[in-house]
Coordinates of C-alpha atoms and ligand atoms in Angstrom, one line a residue:
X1 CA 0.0 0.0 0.0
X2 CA 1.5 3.5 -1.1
X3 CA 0.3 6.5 0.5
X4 CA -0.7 9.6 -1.8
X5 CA 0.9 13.0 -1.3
X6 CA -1.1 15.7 0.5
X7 CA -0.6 18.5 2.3
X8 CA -1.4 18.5 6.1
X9 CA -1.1 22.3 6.2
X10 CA -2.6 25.1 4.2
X11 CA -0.2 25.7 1.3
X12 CA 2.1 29.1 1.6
X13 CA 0.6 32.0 0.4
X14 CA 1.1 33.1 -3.2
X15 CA 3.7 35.5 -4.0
X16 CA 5.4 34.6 -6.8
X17 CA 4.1 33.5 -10.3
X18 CA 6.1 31.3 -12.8
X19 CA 5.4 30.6 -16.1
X20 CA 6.5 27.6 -17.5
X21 CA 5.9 24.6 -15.2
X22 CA 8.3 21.9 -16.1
X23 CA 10.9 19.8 -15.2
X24 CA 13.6 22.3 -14.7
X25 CA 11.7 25.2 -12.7
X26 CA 10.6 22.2 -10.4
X27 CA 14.2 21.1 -10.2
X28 CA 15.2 24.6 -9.6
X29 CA 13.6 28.0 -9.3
X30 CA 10.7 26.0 -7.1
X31 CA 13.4 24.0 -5.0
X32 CA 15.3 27.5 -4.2
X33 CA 12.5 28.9 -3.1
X34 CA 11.6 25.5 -1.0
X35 CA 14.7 25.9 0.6
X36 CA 14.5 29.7 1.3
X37 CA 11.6 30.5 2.7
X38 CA 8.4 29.2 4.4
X39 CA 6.3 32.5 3.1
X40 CA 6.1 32.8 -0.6
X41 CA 4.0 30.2 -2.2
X42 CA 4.4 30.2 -5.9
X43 CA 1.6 29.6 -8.7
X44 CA 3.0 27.9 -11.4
X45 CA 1.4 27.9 -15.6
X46 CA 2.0 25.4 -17.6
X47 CA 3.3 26.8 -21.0
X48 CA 0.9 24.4 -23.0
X49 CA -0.2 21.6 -21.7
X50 CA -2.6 20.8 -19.1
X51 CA -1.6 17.2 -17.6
X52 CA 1.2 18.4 -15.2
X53 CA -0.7 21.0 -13.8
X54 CA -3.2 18.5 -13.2
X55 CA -1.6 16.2 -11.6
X56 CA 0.2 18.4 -9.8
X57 CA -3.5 20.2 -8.4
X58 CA -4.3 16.6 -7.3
X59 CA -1.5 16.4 -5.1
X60 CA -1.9 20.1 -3.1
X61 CA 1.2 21.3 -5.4
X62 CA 3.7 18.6 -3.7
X63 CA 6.1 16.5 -5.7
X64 CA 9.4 14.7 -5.0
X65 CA 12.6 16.4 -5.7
X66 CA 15.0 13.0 -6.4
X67 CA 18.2 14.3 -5.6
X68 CA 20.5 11.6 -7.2
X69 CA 23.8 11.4 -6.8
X70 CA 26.3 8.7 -8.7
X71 CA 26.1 6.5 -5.3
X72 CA 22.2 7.3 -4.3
X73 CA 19.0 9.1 -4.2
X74 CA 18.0 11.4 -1.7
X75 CA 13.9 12.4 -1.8
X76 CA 12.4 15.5 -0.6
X77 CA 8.8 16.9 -0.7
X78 CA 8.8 20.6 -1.9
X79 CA 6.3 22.7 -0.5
X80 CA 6.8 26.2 -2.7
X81 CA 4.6 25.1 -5.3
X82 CA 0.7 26.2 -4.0
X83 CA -0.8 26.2 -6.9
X84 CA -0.5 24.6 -10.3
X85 CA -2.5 26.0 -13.6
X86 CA -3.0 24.8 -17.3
X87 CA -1.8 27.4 -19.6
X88 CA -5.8 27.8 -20.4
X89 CA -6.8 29.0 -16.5
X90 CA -6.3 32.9 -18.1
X91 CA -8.6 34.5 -15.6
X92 CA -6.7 33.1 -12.7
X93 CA -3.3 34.6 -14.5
X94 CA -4.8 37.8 -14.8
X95 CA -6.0 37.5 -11.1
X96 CA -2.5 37.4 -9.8
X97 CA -1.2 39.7 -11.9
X98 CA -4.0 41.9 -10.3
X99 CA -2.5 40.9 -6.9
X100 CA -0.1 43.0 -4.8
X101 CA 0.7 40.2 -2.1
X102 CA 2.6 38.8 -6.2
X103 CA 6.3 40.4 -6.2
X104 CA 8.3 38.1 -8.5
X105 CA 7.5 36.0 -12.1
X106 CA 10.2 33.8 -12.7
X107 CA 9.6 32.6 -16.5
X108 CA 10.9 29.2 -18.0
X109 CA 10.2 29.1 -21.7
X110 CA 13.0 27.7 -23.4
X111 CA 15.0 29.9 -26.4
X112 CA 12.1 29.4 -28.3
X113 CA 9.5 31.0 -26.4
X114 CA 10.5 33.9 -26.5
X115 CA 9.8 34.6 -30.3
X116 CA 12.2 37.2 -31.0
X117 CA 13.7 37.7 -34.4
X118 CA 17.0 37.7 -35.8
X119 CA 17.8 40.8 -34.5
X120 CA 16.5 39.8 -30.9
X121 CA 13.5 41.8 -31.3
X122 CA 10.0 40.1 -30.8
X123 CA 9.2 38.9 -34.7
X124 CA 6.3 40.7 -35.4
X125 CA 6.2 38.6 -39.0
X126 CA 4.8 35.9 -37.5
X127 CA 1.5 35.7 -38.3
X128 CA 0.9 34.0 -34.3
X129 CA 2.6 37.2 -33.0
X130 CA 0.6 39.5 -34.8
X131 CA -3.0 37.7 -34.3
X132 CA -1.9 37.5 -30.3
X133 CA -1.0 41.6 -30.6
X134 CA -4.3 42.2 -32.4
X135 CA -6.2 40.1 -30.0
X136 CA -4.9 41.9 -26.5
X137 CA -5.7 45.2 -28.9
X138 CA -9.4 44.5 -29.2
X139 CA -9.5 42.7 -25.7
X140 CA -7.0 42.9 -22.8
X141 CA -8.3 40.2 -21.4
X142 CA -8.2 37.9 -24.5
X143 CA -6.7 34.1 -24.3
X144 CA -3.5 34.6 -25.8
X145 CA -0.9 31.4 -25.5
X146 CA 2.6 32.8 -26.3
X147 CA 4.8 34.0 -23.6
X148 CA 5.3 37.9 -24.3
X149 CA 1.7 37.8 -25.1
X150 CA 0.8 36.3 -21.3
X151 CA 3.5 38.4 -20.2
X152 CA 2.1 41.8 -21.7
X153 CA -1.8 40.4 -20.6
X154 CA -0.6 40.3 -17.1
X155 CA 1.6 43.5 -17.0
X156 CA -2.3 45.3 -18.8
X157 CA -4.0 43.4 -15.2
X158 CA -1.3 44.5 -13.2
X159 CA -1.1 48.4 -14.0
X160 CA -5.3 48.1 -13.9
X161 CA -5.5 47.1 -10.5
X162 CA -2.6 49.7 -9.7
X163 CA -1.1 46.6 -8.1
X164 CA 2.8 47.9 -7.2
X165 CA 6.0 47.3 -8.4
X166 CA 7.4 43.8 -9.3
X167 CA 10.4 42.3 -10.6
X168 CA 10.1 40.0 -13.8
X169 CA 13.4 36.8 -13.8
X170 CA 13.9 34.9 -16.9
X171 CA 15.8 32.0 -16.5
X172 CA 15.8 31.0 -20.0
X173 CA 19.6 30.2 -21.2
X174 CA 20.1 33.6 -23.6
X175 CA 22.8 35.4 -23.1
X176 CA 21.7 38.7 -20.9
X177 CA 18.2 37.2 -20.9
X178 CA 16.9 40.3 -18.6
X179 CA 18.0 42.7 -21.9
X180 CA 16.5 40.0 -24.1
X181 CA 12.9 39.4 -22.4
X182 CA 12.8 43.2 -21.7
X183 CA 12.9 44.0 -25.9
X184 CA 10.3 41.7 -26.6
X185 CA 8.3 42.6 -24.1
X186 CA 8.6 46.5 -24.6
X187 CA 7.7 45.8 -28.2
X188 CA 5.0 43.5 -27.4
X189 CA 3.8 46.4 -24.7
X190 CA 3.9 49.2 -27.5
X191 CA 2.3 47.3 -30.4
X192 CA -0.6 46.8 -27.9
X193 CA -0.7 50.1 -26.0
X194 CA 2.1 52.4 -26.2
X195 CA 0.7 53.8 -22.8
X196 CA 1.8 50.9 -21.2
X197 CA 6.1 51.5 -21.9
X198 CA 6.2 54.2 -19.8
X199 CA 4.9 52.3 -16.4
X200 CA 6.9 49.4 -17.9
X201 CA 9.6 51.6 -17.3
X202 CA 8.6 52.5 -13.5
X203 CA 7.0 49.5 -12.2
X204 CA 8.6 46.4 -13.4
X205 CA 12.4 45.2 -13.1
X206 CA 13.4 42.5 -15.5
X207 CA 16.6 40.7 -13.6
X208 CA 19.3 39.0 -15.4
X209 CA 20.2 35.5 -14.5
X210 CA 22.7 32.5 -15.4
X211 CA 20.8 29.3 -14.4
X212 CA 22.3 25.8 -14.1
X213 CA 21.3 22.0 -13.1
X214 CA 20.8 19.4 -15.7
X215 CA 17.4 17.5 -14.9
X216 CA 16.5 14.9 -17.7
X217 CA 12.5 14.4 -18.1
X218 CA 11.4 12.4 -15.8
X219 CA 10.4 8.6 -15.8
X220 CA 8.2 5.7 -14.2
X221 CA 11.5 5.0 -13.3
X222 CA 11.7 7.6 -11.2
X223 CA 8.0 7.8 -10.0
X224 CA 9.0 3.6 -8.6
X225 CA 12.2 5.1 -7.0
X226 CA 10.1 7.3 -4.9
X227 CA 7.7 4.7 -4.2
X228 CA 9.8 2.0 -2.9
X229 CA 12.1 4.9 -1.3
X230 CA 9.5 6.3 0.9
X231 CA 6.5 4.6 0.5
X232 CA 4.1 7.7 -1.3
X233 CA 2.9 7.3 -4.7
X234 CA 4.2 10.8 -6.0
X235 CA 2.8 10.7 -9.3
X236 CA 5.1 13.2 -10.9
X237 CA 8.8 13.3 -9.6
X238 CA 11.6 15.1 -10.6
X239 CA 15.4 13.6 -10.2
X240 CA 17.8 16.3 -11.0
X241 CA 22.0 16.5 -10.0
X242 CA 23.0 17.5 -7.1
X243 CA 25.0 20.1 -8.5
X244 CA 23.0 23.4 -8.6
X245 CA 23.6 27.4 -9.6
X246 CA 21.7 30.4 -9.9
X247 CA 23.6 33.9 -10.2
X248 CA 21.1 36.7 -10.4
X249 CA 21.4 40.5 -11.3
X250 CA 18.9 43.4 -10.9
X251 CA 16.4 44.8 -8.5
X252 CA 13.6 43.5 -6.7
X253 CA 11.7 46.4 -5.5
X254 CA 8.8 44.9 -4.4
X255 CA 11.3 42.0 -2.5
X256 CA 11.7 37.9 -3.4
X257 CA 12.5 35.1 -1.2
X258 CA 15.9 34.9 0.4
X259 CA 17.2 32.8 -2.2
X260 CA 20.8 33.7 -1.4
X261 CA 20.1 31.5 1.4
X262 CA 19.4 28.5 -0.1
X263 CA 22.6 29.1 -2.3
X264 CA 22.0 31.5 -4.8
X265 CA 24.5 34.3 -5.6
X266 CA 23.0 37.8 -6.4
X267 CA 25.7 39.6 -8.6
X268 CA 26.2 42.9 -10.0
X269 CA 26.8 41.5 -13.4
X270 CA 26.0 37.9 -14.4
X271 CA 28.1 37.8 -17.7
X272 CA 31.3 36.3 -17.0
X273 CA 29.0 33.3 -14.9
X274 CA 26.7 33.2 -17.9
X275 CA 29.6 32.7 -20.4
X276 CA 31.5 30.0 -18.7
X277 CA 28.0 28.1 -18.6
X278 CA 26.7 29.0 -22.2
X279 CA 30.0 27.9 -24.2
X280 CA 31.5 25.1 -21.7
X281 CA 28.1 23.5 -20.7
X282 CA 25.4 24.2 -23.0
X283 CA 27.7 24.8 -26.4
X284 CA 29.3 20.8 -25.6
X285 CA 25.7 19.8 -24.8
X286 CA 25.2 21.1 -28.5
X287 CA 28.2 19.3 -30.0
X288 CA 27.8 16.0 -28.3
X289 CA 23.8 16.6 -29.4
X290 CA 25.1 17.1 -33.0
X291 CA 28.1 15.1 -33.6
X292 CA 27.7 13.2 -30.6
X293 CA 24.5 11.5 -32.1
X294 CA 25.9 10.8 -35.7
X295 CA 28.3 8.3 -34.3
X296 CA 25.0 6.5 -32.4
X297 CA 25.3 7.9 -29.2
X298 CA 21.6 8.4 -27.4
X299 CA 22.9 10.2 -24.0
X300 CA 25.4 12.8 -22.9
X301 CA 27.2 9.9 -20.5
X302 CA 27.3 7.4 -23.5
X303 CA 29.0 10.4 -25.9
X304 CA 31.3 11.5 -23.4
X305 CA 32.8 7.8 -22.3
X306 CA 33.5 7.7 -26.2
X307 CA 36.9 8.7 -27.0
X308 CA 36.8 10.6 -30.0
X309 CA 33.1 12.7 -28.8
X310 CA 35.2 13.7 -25.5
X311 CA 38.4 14.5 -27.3
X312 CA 36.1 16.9 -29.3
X313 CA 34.7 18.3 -26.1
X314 CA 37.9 19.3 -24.8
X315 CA 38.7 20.6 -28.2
X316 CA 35.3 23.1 -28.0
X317 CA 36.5 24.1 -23.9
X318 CA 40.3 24.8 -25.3
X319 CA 39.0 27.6 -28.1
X320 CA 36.6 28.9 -25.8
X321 CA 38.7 29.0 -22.7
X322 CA 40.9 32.5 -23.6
X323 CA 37.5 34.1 -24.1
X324 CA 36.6 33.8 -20.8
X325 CA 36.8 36.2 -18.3
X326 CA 37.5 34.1 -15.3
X327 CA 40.6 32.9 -13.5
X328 CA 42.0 29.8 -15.4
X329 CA 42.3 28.4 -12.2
X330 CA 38.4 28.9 -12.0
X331 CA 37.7 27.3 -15.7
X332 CA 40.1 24.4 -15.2
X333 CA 38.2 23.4 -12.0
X334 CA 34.5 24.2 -13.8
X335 CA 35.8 22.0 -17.0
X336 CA 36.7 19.4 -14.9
X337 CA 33.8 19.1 -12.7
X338 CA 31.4 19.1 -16.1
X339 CA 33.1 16.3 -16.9
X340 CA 31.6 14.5 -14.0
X341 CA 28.6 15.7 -14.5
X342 CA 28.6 14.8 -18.1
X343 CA 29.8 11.4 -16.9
X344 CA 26.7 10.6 -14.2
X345 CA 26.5 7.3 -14.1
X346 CA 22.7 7.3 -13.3
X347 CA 21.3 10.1 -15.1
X348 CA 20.1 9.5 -18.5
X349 CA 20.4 13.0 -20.1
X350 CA 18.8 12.0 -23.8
X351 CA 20.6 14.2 -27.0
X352 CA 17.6 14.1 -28.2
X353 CA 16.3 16.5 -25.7
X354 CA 19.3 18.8 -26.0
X355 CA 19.0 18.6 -30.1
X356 CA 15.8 20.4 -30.1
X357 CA 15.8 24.3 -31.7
X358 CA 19.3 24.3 -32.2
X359 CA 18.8 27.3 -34.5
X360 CA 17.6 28.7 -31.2
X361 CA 20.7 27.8 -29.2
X362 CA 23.8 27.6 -31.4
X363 CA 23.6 31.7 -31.8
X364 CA 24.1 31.8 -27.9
X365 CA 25.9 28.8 -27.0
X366 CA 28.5 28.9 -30.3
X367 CA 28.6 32.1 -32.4
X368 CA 29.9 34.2 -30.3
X369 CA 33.0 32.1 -29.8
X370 CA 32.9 31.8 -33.3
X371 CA 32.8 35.2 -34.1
X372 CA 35.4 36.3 -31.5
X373 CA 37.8 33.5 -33.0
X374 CA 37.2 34.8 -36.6
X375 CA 37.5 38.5 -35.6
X376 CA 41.3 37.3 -34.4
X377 CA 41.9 35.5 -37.5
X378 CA 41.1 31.8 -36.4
X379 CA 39.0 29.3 -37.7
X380 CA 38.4 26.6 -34.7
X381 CA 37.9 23.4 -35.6
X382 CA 35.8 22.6 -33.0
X383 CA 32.8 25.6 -33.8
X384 CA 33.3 23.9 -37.6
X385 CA 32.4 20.7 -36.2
X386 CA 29.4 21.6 -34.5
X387 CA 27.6 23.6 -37.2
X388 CA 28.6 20.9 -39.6
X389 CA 26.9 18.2 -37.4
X390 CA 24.3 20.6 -37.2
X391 CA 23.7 20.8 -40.9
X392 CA 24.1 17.3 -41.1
X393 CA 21.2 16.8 -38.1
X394 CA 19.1 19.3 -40.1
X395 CA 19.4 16.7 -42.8
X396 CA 17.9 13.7 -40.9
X397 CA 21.4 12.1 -39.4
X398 CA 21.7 11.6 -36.3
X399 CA 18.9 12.8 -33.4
X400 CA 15.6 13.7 -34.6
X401 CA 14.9 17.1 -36.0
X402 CA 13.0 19.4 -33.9
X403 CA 13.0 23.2 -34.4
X404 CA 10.6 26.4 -34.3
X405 CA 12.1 27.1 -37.3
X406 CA 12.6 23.9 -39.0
X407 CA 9.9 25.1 -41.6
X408 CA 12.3 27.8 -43.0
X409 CA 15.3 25.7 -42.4
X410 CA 14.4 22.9 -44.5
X411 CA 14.7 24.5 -48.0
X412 CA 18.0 26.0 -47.0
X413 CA 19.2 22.5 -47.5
X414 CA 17.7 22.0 -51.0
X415 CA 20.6 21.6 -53.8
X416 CA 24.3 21.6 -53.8
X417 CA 26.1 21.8 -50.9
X418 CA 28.6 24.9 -51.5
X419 CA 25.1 26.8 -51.8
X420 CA 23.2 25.0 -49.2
X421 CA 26.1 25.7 -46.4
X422 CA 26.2 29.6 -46.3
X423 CA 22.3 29.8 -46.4
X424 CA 22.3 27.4 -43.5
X425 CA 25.0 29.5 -41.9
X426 CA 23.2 32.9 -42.8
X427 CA 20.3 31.2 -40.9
X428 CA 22.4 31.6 -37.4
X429 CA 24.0 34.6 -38.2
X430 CA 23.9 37.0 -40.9
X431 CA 27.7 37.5 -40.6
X432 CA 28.5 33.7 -41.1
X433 CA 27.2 33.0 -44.2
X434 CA 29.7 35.6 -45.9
X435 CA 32.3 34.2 -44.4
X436 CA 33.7 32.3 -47.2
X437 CA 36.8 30.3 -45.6
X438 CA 34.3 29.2 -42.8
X439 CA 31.9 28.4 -45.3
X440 CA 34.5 25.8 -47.1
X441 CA 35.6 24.6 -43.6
X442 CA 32.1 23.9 -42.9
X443 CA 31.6 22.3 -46.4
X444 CA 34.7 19.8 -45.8
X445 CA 33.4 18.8 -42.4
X446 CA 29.8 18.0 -43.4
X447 CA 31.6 15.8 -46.2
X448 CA 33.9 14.2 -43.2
X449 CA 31.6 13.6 -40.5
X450 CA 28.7 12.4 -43.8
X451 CA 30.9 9.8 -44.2
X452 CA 31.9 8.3 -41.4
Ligands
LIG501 C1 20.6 21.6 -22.4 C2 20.2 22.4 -21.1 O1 18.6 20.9 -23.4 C3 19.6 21.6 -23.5 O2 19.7 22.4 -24.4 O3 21.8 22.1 -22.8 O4 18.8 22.1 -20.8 C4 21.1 22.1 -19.9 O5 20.9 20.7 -19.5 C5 20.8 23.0 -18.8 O6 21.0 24.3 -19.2 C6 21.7 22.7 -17.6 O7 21.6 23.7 -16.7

């Protein structure tokens, strides 16, 4: 007989919103705020789907946090969560937009979500975008489903109920992702109601944050773990690592939880953190999801106990290393312990999770290398490799393709490959695809890797 999970106790009042109830704000943003304080109860959207929030509901907000280390699991109930909502609950969004006991929204979208352009502004040519703008034009209260539209909804509620100042904290993996959610929000806010920029500008912070811990979807593996662990049939788990990080920058004038307390660093300037983790972490996530996959490996721990994969990993960390603005002392020591973490023996991190919207995550997790390499006269192997894996991926080799974009990607392949690479390239960064001696390097590698 297993037990279900309730709560004995009322839940703590809400005070933060998140949007984007998943895996990762469970494994992080929610178990910070767990840890830090009894007092601010979070409610928690789904971005799309309904089922988690569900299940979730059924369970008073409470769900196992496996902690699981290379030699064992440890389980603990978190409590933060108070509520849980389908993306589709609109009303109750706007409600606690309209609250002033709500300080902070911490957003999880993914790259994706947060529609911006090539330019990093919100793409106003997407015909979703401009139906969602149209929509909160005619109606502020109208249903929209994209994040800067939910976003701009709530900050309309907010400013109507007069409701005070709070602080808005992506934790999205984009470099300076406080700038980047602020410009598609202000140009979400002024193609609705220009009105609306100016208390933009008074009322709401947007903080800047580098986020870290690697938590693979979870499984009915899990769900048994917890079961035979502690006896409670927790129907939705989450087993992250125990390594953890969150360096935030920015005000919070109407206050957050202590979150230093639980271990979070607040930081005048996030960059040289966000770096280290974009291009060591996430850009060799990338690689081993690319060219990792084309030699049959299904998980980060299977591509990094192969030889060759690893050898191209520490390739990537050696070109990106003198553009870092850390200690070397710092970056040997962070290189070293990815390595472990790469290597966790029990966590099954799939590269076909990572694979998805690369063209989303190769401009922040590889380009900018790239670009600094080129604008000192190098062409790194290792940056080739990855975009030619990429193409290759884009293709049908190796993981399965999965991008916002793939509908515009997929001509770029059509025809010969000396004019199929620089489109492709073009397609991450204008500058790229000009760039004739990366284009050939590019070219050769895509025939090298094709054939192997
Ligand atoms: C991964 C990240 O899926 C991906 O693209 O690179 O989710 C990565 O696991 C996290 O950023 C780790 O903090």
């Amino acid at each position: 007989m297993s037990t279900p999970l309730r709560r004995s106790t009322e839940p703590p009042p809400v005070r933060a919103l998140h949007l984007g109830l998943g895996s990762f704000f469970r494994a992080h943003q929610a178990w910070y705020t767990h840890r830090a304080d009894d007092d601010w109860g979070i409610a928690a959207f789904t971005g799309r789907r309904a089922d988690l929030a569900r299940t979730l509901e059924a369970q008073d907000g409470l769900y196992t946090l496996i902690t699981r280390a290379a030699d064992g699991d440890e389980f603990d109930v978190m409590r933060s969560v108070a509520r849980a909502h389908a993306a589709a609950d609109h009303d109750a969004w706007l409600g606690y937009w309209a609250s002033p006991a709500v300080r902070v929204v911490t957003v999880t979208v993914t790259e994706a979500g947060y529609l911006r352009d090539g330019a990093g502004r919100l793409d106003t040519a997407r015909p979703e975008v401009a139906a969602e703008i149209a929509a909160l034009r005619a109606d502020a209260r109208a249903a929209v489903t994209s994040a800067p539209a939910r976003l701009v909804a709530g900050l309309l509620a907010r400013r109507r109920a007069d409701a005070g100042p709070l602080t808005i904290v992506p934790c999205d993996n984009l470099p300076q992702n406080g700038a980047a959610l602020r410009a598609v929000l202000g140009d979400a806010a002024d193609a609705v109601d220009p009105s609306l920029t100016d208390w933009l500008d008074e009322q709401v912070s947007v903080a800047t944050t580098m986020v870290d811990r690697i938590t693979p979807e979870p499984t009915d593996v899990d769900r048994r773990a917890v079961r035979t662990a502690t006896g409670v049939d927790d129907r939705c788990p989450v087993a992250t690592e125990p390594f953890s990080e969150w360096v935030l920058a920015g005000g919070f004038p109407g206050g957050r939880p202590a979150w230093e307390t639980a271990g979070a660093v607040l930081a005048p300037d996030v960059t040289p953190f966000e770096d280290r983790k974009l291009w060591l972490l996430n850009g060799a996530h990338s690689l081993l999801a690319y060219a990792g996959s084309l030699r049959g490996r299904t998980t980060v721990a299977e591509a990094v106990a192969d030889p060759l994969c690893r050898s191209w990993v520490e390739q990537w960390w050696d070109t990106c290393a003198p553009h870092l603005d850390l200690p070397d002392d710092d970056v040997a020591r962070y290189r070293a312990a990815l390595l472990e973490r790469f290597a966790h023996p029990r966590i099954a991190h799939s590269l076909a999770q990572i694979a998805a919207d690369g063209s989303q995550k190769l401009p922040a997790r590889i380009v900018p290398v790239l670009l600094r390499e080129r604008a000192d006269g190098r062409l790194p192997e290792a940056a080739v490799r990855v975009l030619a894996a990429w193409f290759l991926h884009l293709g049908g080799a190796g993981a399965p393709v999965k991008d916002v974009r793939e509908p515009e990607l997929r001509p770029l392949l059509d025809g010969a490959l000396s004019d199929a690479a620089p489109r492709v390239l073009a397609a991450l960064h204008p500058a790229l695809g000009d760039d004739t001696d990366l284009v050939a390097a590019v070219s050769s590698c895509v025939v090298e890797l094709g054939s192997q």
